[in-house]
Short mmCIF file of C-alpha atoms and ligand atoms in Angstrom, two decimals:
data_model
loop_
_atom_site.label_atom_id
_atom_site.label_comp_id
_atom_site.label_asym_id
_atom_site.label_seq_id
_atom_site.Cartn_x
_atom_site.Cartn_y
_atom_site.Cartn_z
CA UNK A 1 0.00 0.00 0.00
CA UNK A 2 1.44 3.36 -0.78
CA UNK A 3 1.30 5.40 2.33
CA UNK A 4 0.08 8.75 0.59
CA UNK A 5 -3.25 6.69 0.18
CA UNK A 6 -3.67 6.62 3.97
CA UNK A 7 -4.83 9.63 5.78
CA UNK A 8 -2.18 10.65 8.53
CA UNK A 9 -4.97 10.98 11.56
CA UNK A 10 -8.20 9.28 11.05
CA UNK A 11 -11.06 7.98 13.06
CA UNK A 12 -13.09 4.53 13.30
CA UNK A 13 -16.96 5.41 13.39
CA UNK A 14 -17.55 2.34 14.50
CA UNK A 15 -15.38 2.06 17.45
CA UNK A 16 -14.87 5.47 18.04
CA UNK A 17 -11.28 5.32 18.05
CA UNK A 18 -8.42 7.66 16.71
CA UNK A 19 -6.30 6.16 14.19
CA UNK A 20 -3.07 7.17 13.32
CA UNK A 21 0.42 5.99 11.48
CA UNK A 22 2.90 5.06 13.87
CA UNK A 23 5.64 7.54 12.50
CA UNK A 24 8.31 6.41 14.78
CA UNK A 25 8.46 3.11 12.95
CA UNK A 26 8.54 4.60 9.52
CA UNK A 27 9.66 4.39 7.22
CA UNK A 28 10.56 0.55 7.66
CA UNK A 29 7.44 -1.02 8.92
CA UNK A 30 4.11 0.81 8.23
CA UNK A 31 1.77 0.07 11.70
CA UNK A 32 -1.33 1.95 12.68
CA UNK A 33 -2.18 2.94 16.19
CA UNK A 34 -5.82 2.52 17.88
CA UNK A 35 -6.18 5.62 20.72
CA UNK A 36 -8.98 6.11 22.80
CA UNK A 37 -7.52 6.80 26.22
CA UNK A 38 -6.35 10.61 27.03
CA UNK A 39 -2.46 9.00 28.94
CA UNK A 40 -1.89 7.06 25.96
CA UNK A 41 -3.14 9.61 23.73
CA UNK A 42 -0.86 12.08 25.24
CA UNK A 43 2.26 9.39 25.11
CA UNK A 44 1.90 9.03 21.51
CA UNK A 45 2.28 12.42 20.68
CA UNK A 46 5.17 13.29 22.98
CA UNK A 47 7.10 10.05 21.20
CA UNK A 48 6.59 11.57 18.24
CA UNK A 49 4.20 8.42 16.97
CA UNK A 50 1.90 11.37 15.53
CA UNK A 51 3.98 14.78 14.85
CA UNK A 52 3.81 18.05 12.90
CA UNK A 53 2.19 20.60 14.32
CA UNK A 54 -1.47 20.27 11.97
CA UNK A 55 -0.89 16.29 12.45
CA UNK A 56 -1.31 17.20 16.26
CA UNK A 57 -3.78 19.70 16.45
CA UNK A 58 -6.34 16.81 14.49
CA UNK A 59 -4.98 13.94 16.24
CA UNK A 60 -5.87 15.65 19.72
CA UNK A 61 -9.49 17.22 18.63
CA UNK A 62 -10.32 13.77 17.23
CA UNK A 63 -8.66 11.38 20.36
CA UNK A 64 -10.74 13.99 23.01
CA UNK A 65 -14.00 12.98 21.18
CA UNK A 66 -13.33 9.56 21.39
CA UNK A 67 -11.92 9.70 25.00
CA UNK A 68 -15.45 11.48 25.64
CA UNK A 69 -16.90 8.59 24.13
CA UNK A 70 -16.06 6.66 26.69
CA UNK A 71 -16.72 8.98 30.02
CA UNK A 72 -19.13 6.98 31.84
CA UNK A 73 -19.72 9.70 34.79
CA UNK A 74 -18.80 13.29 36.06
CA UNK A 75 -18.65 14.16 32.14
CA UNK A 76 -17.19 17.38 32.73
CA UNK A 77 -14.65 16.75 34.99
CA UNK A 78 -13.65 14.02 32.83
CA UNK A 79 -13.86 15.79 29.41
CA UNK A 80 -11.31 19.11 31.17
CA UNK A 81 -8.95 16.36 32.76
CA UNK A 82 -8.50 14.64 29.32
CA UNK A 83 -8.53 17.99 27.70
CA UNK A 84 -5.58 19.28 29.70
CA UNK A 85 -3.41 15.81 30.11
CA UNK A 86 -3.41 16.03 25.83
CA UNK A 87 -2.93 19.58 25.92
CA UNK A 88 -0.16 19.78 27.49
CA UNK A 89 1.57 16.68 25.69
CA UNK A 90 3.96 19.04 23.69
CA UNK A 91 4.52 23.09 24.36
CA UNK A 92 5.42 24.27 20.54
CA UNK A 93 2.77 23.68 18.49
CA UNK A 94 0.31 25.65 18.40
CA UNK A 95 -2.21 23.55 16.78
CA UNK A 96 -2.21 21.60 19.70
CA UNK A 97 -3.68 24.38 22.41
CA UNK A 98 -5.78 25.66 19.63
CA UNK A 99 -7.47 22.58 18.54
CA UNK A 100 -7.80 21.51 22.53
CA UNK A 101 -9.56 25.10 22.74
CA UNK A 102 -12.10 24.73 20.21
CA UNK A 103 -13.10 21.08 21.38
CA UNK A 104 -13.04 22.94 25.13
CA UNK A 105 -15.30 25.58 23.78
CA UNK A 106 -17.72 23.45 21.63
CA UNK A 107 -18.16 21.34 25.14
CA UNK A 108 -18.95 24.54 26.80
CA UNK A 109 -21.29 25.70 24.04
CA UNK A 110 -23.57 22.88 23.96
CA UNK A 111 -26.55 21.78 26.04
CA UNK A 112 -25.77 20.09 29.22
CA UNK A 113 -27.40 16.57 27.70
CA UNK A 114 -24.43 14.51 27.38
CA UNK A 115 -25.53 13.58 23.89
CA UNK A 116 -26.04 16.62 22.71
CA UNK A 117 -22.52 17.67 24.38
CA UNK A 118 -21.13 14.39 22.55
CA UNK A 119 -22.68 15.34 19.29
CA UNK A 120 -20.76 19.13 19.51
CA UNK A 121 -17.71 17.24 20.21
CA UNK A 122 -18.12 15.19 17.55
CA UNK A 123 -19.05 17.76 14.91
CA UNK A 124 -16.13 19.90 16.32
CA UNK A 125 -13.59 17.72 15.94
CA UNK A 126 -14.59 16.28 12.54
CA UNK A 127 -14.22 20.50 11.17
CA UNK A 128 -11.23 20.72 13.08
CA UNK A 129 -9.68 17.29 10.58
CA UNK A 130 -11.99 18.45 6.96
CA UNK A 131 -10.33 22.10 7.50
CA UNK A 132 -6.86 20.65 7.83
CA UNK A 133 -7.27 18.49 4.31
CA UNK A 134 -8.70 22.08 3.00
CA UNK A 135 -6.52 24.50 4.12
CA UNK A 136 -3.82 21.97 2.94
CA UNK A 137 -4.34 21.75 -0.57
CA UNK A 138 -4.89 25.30 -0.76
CA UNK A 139 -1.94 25.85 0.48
CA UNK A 140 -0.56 23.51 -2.14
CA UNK A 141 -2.25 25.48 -4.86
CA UNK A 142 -0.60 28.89 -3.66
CA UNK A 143 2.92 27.37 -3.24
CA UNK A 144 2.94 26.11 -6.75
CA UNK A 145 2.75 29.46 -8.15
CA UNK A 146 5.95 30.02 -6.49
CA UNK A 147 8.09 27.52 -8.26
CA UNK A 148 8.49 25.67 -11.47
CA UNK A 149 8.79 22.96 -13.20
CA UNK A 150 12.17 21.59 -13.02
CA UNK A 151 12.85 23.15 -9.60
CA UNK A 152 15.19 21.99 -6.98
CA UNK A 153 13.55 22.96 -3.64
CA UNK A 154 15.31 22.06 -0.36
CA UNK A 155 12.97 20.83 2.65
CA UNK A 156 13.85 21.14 6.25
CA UNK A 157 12.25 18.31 8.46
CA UNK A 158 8.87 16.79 7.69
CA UNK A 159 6.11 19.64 6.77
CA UNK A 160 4.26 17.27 4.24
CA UNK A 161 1.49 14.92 4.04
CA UNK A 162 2.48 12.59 7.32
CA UNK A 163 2.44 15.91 9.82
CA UNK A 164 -1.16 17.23 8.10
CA UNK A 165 -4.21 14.60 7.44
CA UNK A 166 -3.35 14.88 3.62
CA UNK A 167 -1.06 16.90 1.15
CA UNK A 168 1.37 18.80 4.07
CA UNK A 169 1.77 22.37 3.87
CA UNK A 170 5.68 22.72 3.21
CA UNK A 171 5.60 19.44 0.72
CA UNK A 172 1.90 20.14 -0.62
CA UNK A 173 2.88 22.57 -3.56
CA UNK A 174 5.08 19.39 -4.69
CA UNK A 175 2.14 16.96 -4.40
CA UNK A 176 -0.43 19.03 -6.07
CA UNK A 177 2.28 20.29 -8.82
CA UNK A 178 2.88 15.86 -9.14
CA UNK A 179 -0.23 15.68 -9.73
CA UNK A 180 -0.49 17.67 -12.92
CA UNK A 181 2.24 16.47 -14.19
CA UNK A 182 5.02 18.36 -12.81
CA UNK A 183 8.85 17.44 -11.64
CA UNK A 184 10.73 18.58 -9.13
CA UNK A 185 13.65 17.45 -7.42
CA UNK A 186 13.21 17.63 -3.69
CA UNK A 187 15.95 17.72 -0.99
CA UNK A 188 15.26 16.74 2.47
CA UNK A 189 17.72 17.59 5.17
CA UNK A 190 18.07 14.85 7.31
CA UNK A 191 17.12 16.71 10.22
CA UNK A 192 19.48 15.96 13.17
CA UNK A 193 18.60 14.31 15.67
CA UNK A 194 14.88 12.44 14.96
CA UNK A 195 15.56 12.25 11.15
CA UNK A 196 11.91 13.43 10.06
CA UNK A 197 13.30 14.46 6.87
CA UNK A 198 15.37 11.36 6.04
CA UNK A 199 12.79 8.98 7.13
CA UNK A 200 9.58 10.46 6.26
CA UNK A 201 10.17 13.38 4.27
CA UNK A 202 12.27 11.32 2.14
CA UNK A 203 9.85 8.36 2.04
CA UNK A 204 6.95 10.86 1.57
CA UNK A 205 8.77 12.13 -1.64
CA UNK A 206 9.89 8.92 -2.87
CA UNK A 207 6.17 7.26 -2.74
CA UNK A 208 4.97 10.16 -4.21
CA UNK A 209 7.53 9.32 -7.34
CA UNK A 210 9.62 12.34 -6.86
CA UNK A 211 13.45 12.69 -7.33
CA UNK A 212 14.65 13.00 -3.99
CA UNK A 213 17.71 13.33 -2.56
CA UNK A 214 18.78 13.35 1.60
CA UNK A 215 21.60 15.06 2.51
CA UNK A 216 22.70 15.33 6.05
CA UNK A 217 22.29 18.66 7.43
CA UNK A 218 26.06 19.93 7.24
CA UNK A 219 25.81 19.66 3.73
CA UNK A 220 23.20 22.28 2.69
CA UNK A 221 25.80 25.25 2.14
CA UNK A 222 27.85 23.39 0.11
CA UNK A 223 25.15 21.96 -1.87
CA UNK A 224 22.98 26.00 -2.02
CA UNK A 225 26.12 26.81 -3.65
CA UNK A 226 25.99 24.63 -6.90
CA UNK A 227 23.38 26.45 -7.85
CA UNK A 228 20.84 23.03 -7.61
CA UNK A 229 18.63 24.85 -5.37
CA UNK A 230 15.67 27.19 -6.26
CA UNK A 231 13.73 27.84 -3.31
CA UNK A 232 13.59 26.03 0.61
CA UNK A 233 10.55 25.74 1.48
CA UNK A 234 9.44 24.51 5.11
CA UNK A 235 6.55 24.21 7.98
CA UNK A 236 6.07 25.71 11.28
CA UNK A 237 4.99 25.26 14.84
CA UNK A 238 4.27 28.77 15.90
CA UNK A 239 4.42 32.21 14.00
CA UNK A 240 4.44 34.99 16.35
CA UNK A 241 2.48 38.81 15.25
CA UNK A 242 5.75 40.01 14.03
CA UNK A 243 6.41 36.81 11.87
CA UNK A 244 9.33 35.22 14.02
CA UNK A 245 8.68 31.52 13.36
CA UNK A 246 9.54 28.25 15.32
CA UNK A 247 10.01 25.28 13.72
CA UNK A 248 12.13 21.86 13.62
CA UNK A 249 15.68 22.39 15.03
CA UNK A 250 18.24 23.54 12.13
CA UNK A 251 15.36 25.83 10.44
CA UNK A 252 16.78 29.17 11.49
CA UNK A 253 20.36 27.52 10.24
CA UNK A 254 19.11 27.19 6.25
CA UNK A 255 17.12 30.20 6.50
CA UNK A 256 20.48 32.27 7.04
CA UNK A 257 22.17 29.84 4.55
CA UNK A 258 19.40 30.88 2.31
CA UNK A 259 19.69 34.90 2.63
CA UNK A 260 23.37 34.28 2.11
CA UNK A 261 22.96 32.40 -1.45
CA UNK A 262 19.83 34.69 -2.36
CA UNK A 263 17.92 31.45 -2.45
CA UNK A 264 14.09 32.20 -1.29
CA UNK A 265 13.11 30.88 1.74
CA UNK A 266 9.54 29.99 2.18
CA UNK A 267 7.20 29.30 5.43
CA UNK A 268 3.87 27.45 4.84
CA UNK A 269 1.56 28.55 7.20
CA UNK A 270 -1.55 27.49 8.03
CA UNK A 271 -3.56 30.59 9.96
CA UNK A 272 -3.99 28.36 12.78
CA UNK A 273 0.07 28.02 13.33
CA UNK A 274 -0.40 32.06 13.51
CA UNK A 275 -0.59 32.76 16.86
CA UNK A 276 -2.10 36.36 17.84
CA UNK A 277 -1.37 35.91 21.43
CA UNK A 278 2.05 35.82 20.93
CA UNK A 279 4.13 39.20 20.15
CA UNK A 280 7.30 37.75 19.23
CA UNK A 281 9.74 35.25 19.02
CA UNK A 282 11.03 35.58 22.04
CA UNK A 283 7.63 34.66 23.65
CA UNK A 284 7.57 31.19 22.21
CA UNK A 285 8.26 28.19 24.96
CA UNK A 286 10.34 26.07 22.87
CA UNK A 287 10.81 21.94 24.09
CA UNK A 288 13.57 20.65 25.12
CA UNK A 289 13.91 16.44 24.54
CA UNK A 290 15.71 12.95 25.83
CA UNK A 291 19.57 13.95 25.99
CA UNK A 292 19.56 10.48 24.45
CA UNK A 293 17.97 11.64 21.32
CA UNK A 294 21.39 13.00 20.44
CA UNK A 295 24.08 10.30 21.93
CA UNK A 296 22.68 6.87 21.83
CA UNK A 297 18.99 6.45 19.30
CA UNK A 298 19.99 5.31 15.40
CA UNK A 299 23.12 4.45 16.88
CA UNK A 300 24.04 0.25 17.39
CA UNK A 301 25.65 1.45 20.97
CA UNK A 302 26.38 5.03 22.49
CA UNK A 303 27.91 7.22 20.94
CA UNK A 304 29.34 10.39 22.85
CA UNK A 305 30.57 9.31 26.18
CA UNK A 306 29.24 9.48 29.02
CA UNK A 307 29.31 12.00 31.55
CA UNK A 308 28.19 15.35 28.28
CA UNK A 309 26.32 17.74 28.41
CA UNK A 310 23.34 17.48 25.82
CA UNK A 311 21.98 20.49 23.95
CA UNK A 312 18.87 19.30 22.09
CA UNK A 313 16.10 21.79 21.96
CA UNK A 314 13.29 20.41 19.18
CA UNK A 315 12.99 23.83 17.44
CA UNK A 316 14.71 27.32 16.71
CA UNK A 317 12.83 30.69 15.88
CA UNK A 318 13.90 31.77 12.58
CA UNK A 319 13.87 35.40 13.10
CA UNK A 320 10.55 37.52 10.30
CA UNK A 321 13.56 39.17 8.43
CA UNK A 322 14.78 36.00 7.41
CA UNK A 323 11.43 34.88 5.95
CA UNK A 324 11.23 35.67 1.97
CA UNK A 325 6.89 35.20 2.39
CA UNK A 326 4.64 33.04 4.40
CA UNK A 327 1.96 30.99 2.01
CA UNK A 328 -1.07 30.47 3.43
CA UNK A 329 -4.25 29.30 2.85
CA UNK A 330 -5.47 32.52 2.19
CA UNK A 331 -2.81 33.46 -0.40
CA UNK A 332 0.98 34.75 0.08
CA UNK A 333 2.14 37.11 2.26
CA UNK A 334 5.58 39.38 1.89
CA UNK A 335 6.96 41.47 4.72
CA UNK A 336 6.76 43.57 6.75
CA UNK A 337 4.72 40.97 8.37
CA UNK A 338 2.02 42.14 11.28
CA UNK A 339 -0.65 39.40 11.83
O1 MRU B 401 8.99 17.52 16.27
P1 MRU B 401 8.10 17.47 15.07
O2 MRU B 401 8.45 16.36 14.13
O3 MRU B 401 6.65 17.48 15.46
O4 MRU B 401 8.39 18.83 14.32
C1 MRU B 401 7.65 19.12 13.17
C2 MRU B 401 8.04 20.39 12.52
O5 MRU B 401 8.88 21.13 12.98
C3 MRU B 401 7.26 20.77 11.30
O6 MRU B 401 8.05 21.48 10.39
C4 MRU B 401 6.07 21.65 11.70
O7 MRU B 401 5.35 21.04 12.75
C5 MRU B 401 5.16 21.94 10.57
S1 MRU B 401 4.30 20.50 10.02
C6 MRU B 401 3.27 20.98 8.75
#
C-alpha cells in the first residue's frame, strides 16, 4: 500500500477510536495505532508516533471525542482532565492548544445533555480534521505558483502529508504540482537528531515518485552553492504577530544559509500556526527532549561518552527578516509581516 493513500490521523466510526500511522516506525514497517484513552493519547504524541504541528492539532481534537466517548460519569470533569493531560503533551505547536480550545469551547457551548454535548464534540472535531485536508491543498495550490517545473527545492524536516491529514503544507505545492504532471527534485535535510526528513520526508517524496535526494544537514551550504537549489521551502509550529517563526531544530540555520545564497526561503503557514497571542519570538516556549535523542537512538551502541552535556532543543525561531513570504491558505504574504 502506498502510504500517501492513507490519511495521517483518522477515526473509526464504529469504534470510536483515533487512528493514526505510527511515524516512529517509519519508514521501515508501516503500523497503525488505535487511541482512545487521554495518557496514551498524550504518550503518543510526545514520542513523536503522531507529529507536525497540523498532524497534532487533528490527532488531539479527534482522540478527546473519542476519550469522551467513553466517560461513563462526572462528564465534565472528565472531558477538562483529558482535555488538559493532551494539551499539554507538547509546548510548541500551536495547533495543539488551539485545537484543545475549540473542542473545550464546543463542550462549553452545547446543552448540558451529554448527547447533545457528545454530538458538539463530535461535529467539532470532525471541522477541526476536513479544514486541515482544505486548508492543505490550498496551500498547495498557492505554493505552486511560487516555483516551477524543473525546480530543486530544499525541505527542512517533515512539513508534508504525514504531519497534516493529507497533502502537508511545506511538501503540498510538490504533491499538487505531481499531480499535474510536474517534476521537481526535492531535498530533504536529514534533520538531526529524529531524522523526520530522512525517514519520512524522504519516504513521503519517494512514494509520491519524486526525485529525492537526503543530505545530512552539514551539507546544505555546500550543496545551495551549486546552484541546484531554487527555493527552501518549510513548515512551522508557531508564527508569532511580528512573523518570528519556530520550527524543527536547524530551520533558522538554512534560512540564514538561504539569505546568504539569495535562495528564497519559504514558510507554509496554516492561519492556525499564527498565533495572535504571541508578540514575538522571544515569547515562544520552545521543548527541550531525551539527551539520548542525540548520543545513543539510530546508533548500534552510544555514541558520545558518558558524563556530556546534551543540547537538544526540538525547534529554533527563525527570526521575520529571514522569511522571503509566508503561504497560506489565504494566499501569500511578503513582509513587513504584522498578523
Ligand atoms: O517535532 P516534530 O516532528 O513534530 O516537528 C515538526 C516540525 O517542525 C514541522 O516542520 C512543523 O510542525 C510543521 S508541520 C506541517
Amino acid at each position: 500500500m502506498n502510504i500517501l493513500e492513507l490519511d495521517t490521523v483518522s477515526f473509526d466510526t464504529e469504534t470510536n477510536e483515533l487512528i493514526i500511522i505510527d511515524q516512529t516506525l517509519l519508514p521501515g514497517e508501516l503500523q497503525m495505532m488505535r487511541l482512545s484513552d487521554a495518557s496514551a493519547i498524550r504518550e503518543a504524541i510526545k514520542r513523536l508516533c503522531v507529529r507536525g504541528a497540523p498532524a497534532i492539532g487533528v490527532a488531539a481534537a479527534l482522540g478527546l471525542y473519542a476519550c469522551a466517548c467513553r466517560i461513563q460519569q462526572n462528564f465534565e470533569a472528565e472531558f477538562l482532565r483529558c482535555a488538559e493531560l493532551i494539551e499539554t503533551a507538547r509546548p510548541t505547536a500551536v495547533n495543539l492548544s488551539w485545537a484543545v480550545k475549540r473542542m473545550r469551547t464546543a463542550f462549553q457551548k452545547s446543552s448540558a445533555s451529554e448527547a447533545l454535548r457528545l454530538e458538539a464534540l463530535r461535529q467539532e472535531a470532525f471541522s477541526i480534521r476536513d479544514e486541515d485536508i482544505d486548508v492543505c491543498r490550498r496551500i498547495g495550490e498557492n505554493g505552486l505558483a511560487l516555483i516551477s517545473n524543473g525546480d530543486g527545492i530544499l525541505t527542512h524536516c517533515n512539513a508534508g502529508q504525514l504531519a497534516t491529514v493529507r497533502y502537508g503544507t511545506a511538501l503540498a505545492p510538490i504533491h499538487v504540482g505531481v499531480r499535474r504532471g510536474m517534476n521537481f527534485r526535492v531535498y530533504t535535510d536529514e534533520t538531526r537528531p529524529l531524522l523526520q526528513g530522512a525517514r519520512l520526508s524522504a519516504f513521503e517524496m519517494v512514494s509520491a515518485g519524486v526525485e529525492t535526494t537526503v543530505l545530512c544537514d552539514n551539507m546544505a551550504a555546500s550543496l545551495m552553492k551549486t546552484g541546484a537549489i531554487q527555493a527552501v521551502f518549510v513548515g512551522c509550529d508557531r508564527v508569532a504577530r511580528n512573523g518570528d517563526t519556530a520550527n524543527k531544530i536547524g530551520t533558522l540555520g538554512v534560512a540564514i544559509m538561504a539569505k546568504h545564497f539569495g535562495i528564497p526561503f519559504y514558510v507554509c503557514a496554516p492561519t492556525s500556526t499564527i498565533d495572535l497571542d504571541c508578540p514575538n519570538g522571544e515569547s515562544i516556549e520552545i521543548e527541550n527532549r531525551a539527551d539520548e535523542e542525540v548520543t545513543e537512538m539510530w546508533y548500534k551502541e552510544r555514541m558520545a561518552p558518558e558524563g556530556v552535556k546534551v543540547y537538544n532543543p526540538a525547534f529554533d525561531v527563525t527570526d521575520a527578516d529571514l522569511i522571503t513570504a509566508f503561504v497560506t491558505e489565504n494566499g501569500i504574504v511578503y513582509p513587513p509581516y504584522a498578523f
